[in-house]
Amino acid sequence: MNALLGDGRASLRSLADDLNVSVTTVSNHLSTLEDEGIIQGYTPKVDYDKLGYDVTAIVQLKVEGSALPEVTETLRQHDQMMSVYEVTGDYDVIAVGKFLDTDDMNDQIKGLLTDPEINESNTSVVLNAAKEHEQFDLDTE
């Protein structure tokens, strides 16, 4: 799987050659990983900055307990929210979003915060993404 993490577009033949196994072995292993839901799809890695999404914001929310599923679902369905987490600690939800500029961020977040079940919010703008959307090699031994 680590070989695939390095190049999601690698052919079965090149993976087999790199791993010194047969194409059938690679194909069977990938099918098993897909069937078990470990590999959930193959998607391109998009550089949102190059598409004009210059602002990344981290939104922290305190939510009425019973409304947590609704709020997380609303955030989850929002196109520009890249990640949504229910968390422990001072806040209940943390979401990471990409926006065209600060005006776009402000408009989008203000729209989300009209929910009366959100008791408190804190938004941080990312100044520099030191590491983003990276995967890590798995210990396969």
Tab-separated table of C-alpha atoms in Angstrom:
chain	number	residue	atom	x	y	z
A	1	MET	CA	0.000	0.000	0.000
A	2	ASN	CA	2.918	2.370	0.659
A	3	ALA	CA	3.902	2.112	-3.033
A	4	LEU	CA	0.403	3.240	-3.982
A	5	LEU	CA	0.551	6.120	-1.496
A	6	GLY	CA	3.614	7.380	-3.333
A	7	ASP	CA	1.903	7.260	-6.730
A	8	GLY	CA	-1.849	6.712	-6.813
A	9	ARG	CA	-1.741	6.448	-10.612
A	10	ALA	CA	0.856	3.702	-10.718
A	11	SER	CA	-0.082	0.806	-12.978
A	12	LEU	CA	-0.485	-2.693	-11.598
A	13	ARG	CA	2.549	-3.722	-13.662
A	14	SER	CA	4.793	-0.984	-12.228
A	15	LEU	CA	3.603	-1.742	-8.684
A	16	ALA	CA	4.286	-5.446	-9.234
A	17	ASP	CA	7.759	-4.671	-10.594
A	18	ASP	CA	8.551	-2.324	-7.690
A	19	LEU	CA	7.384	-4.892	-5.143
A	20	ASN	CA	8.873	-7.887	-6.963
A	21	VAL	CA	5.533	-9.741	-7.037
A	22	SER	CA	3.088	-10.753	-9.777
A	23	VAL	CA	0.477	-8.419	-11.248
A	24	THR	CA	-2.179	-10.865	-10.012
A	25	THR	CA	-0.866	-10.558	-6.440
A	26	VAL	CA	-1.018	-6.759	-6.605
A	27	SER	CA	-4.497	-6.845	-8.169
A	28	ASN	CA	-5.815	-9.257	-5.538
A	29	HIS	CA	-4.299	-7.235	-2.697
A	30	LEU	CA	-5.776	-3.976	-4.009
A	31	SER	CA	-9.183	-5.624	-4.439
A	32	THR	CA	-9.058	-6.836	-0.833
A	33	LEU	CA	-8.084	-3.355	0.425
A	34	GLU	CA	-10.943	-1.825	-1.581
A	35	ASP	CA	-13.459	-4.459	-0.397
A	36	GLU	CA	-12.466	-3.858	3.235
A	37	GLY	CA	-12.886	-0.092	2.780
A	38	ILE	CA	-9.228	0.622	3.534
A	39	ILE	CA	-8.798	2.175	0.093
A	40	GLN	CA	-11.897	4.260	-0.476
A	41	GLY	CA	-11.125	5.690	-3.877
A	42	TYR	CA	-8.520	7.266	-6.083
A	43	THR	CA	-8.595	11.043	-6.310
A	44	PRO	CA	-6.247	13.709	-7.644
A	45	LYS	CA	-4.291	15.877	-5.235
A	46	VAL	CA	-5.568	19.399	-5.965
A	47	ASP	CA	-3.557	22.566	-5.304
A	48	TYR	CA	-6.360	24.867	-4.168
A	49	ASP	CA	-4.016	27.860	-4.011
A	50	LYS	CA	-3.476	27.589	-7.775
A	51	LEU	CA	-7.257	27.629	-8.225
A	52	GLY	CA	-7.514	30.895	-6.296
A	53	TYR	CA	-8.494	29.541	-2.879
A	54	ASP	CA	-5.907	31.628	-1.069
A	55	VAL	CA	-7.391	31.561	2.433
A	56	THR	CA	-7.511	28.548	4.733
A	57	ALA	CA	-9.488	28.944	7.936
A	58	ILE	CA	-9.911	26.782	11.010
A	59	VAL	CA	-13.339	27.182	12.578
A	60	GLN	CA	-13.946	26.019	16.156
A	61	LEU	CA	-17.520	25.778	17.416
A	62	LYS	CA	-19.275	25.184	20.708
A	63	VAL	CA	-22.608	23.551	19.980
A	64	GLU	CA	-25.690	22.581	21.983
A	65	GLY	CA	-25.192	18.853	22.640
A	66	SER	CA	-28.332	17.635	20.930
A	67	ALA	CA	-27.601	19.717	17.817
A	68	LEU	CA	-24.101	18.343	17.262
A	69	PRO	CA	-25.139	15.873	14.512
A	70	GLU	CA	-27.055	18.603	12.636
A	71	VAL	CA	-24.215	21.100	12.813
A	72	THR	CA	-21.566	18.610	11.728
A	73	GLU	CA	-23.769	17.447	8.855
A	74	THR	CA	-24.292	21.042	7.685
A	75	LEU	CA	-20.546	21.638	7.756
A	76	ARG	CA	-19.845	18.289	6.102
A	77	GLN	CA	-22.119	19.177	3.185
A	78	HIS	CA	-20.529	22.611	2.730
A	79	ASP	CA	-18.373	22.382	-0.407
A	80	GLN	CA	-15.526	24.522	0.889
A	81	MET	CA	-15.096	22.674	4.184
A	82	MET	CA	-12.217	20.265	3.649
A	83	SER	CA	-12.389	18.555	7.050
A	84	VAL	CA	-14.965	18.455	9.842
A	85	TYR	CA	-14.217	16.873	13.218
A	86	GLU	CA	-16.221	16.322	16.387
A	87	VAL	CA	-13.648	16.815	19.143
A	88	THR	CA	-13.070	16.840	22.872
A	89	GLY	CA	-11.798	19.918	24.685
A	90	ASP	CA	-12.989	23.493	24.762
A	91	TYR	CA	-14.885	23.222	21.460
A	92	ASP	CA	-17.198	20.552	20.058
A	93	VAL	CA	-16.449	20.896	16.355
A	94	ILE	CA	-13.394	21.889	14.366
A	95	ALA	CA	-13.692	22.487	10.624
A	96	VAL	CA	-11.055	23.432	8.075
A	97	GLY	CA	-12.173	25.361	5.019
A	98	LYS	CA	-10.672	26.872	1.864
A	99	PHE	CA	-11.858	30.263	0.638
A	100	LEU	CA	-11.145	32.592	-2.287
A	101	ASP	CA	-10.284	35.526	-0.035
A	102	THR	CA	-11.116	36.949	3.382
A	103	ASP	CA	-14.408	38.409	2.139
A	104	ASP	CA	-15.464	34.986	0.830
A	105	MET	CA	-14.414	33.414	4.147
A	106	ASN	CA	-16.301	36.025	6.132
A	107	ASP	CA	-19.489	35.591	4.079
A	108	GLN	CA	-19.369	31.791	4.180
A	109	ILE	CA	-18.639	31.538	7.900
A	110	LYS	CA	-21.213	34.174	8.859
A	111	GLY	CA	-23.771	32.179	6.898
A	112	LEU	CA	-22.879	29.022	8.805
A	113	LEU	CA	-22.977	30.787	12.159
A	114	THR	CA	-26.628	31.808	11.822
A	115	ASP	CA	-27.511	28.457	13.422
A	116	PRO	CA	-28.909	29.268	16.881
A	117	GLU	CA	-27.522	25.977	18.226
A	118	ILE	CA	-23.973	27.308	17.846
A	119	ASN	CA	-23.137	28.942	21.164
A	120	GLU	CA	-19.640	30.167	20.417
A	121	SER	CA	-17.176	30.254	17.554
A	122	ASN	CA	-13.526	30.994	17.004
A	123	THR	CA	-11.996	31.329	13.553
A	124	SER	CA	-8.265	31.291	12.838
A	125	VAL	CA	-6.784	32.127	9.457
A	126	VAL	CA	-3.826	29.966	8.443
A	127	LEU	CA	-0.773	32.093	7.687
A	128	ASN	CA	1.380	29.293	6.289
A	129	ALA	CA	0.619	25.644	5.615
A	130	ALA	CA	3.799	23.915	6.761
A	131	LYS	CA	2.304	20.497	5.912
A	132	GLU	CA	-1.062	19.810	4.361
A	133	HIS	CA	-2.939	16.822	2.929
A	134	GLU	CA	0.008	14.504	3.394
A	135	GLN	CA	-0.285	10.780	3.842
A	136	PHE	CA	2.170	8.646	5.729
A	137	ASP	CA	3.716	5.264	5.093
A	138	LEU	CA	2.118	2.467	7.042
A	139	ASP	CA	4.025	-0.054	9.108
A	140	THR	CA	3.207	-3.179	7.112
A	141	GLU	CA	5.309	-5.589	9.111
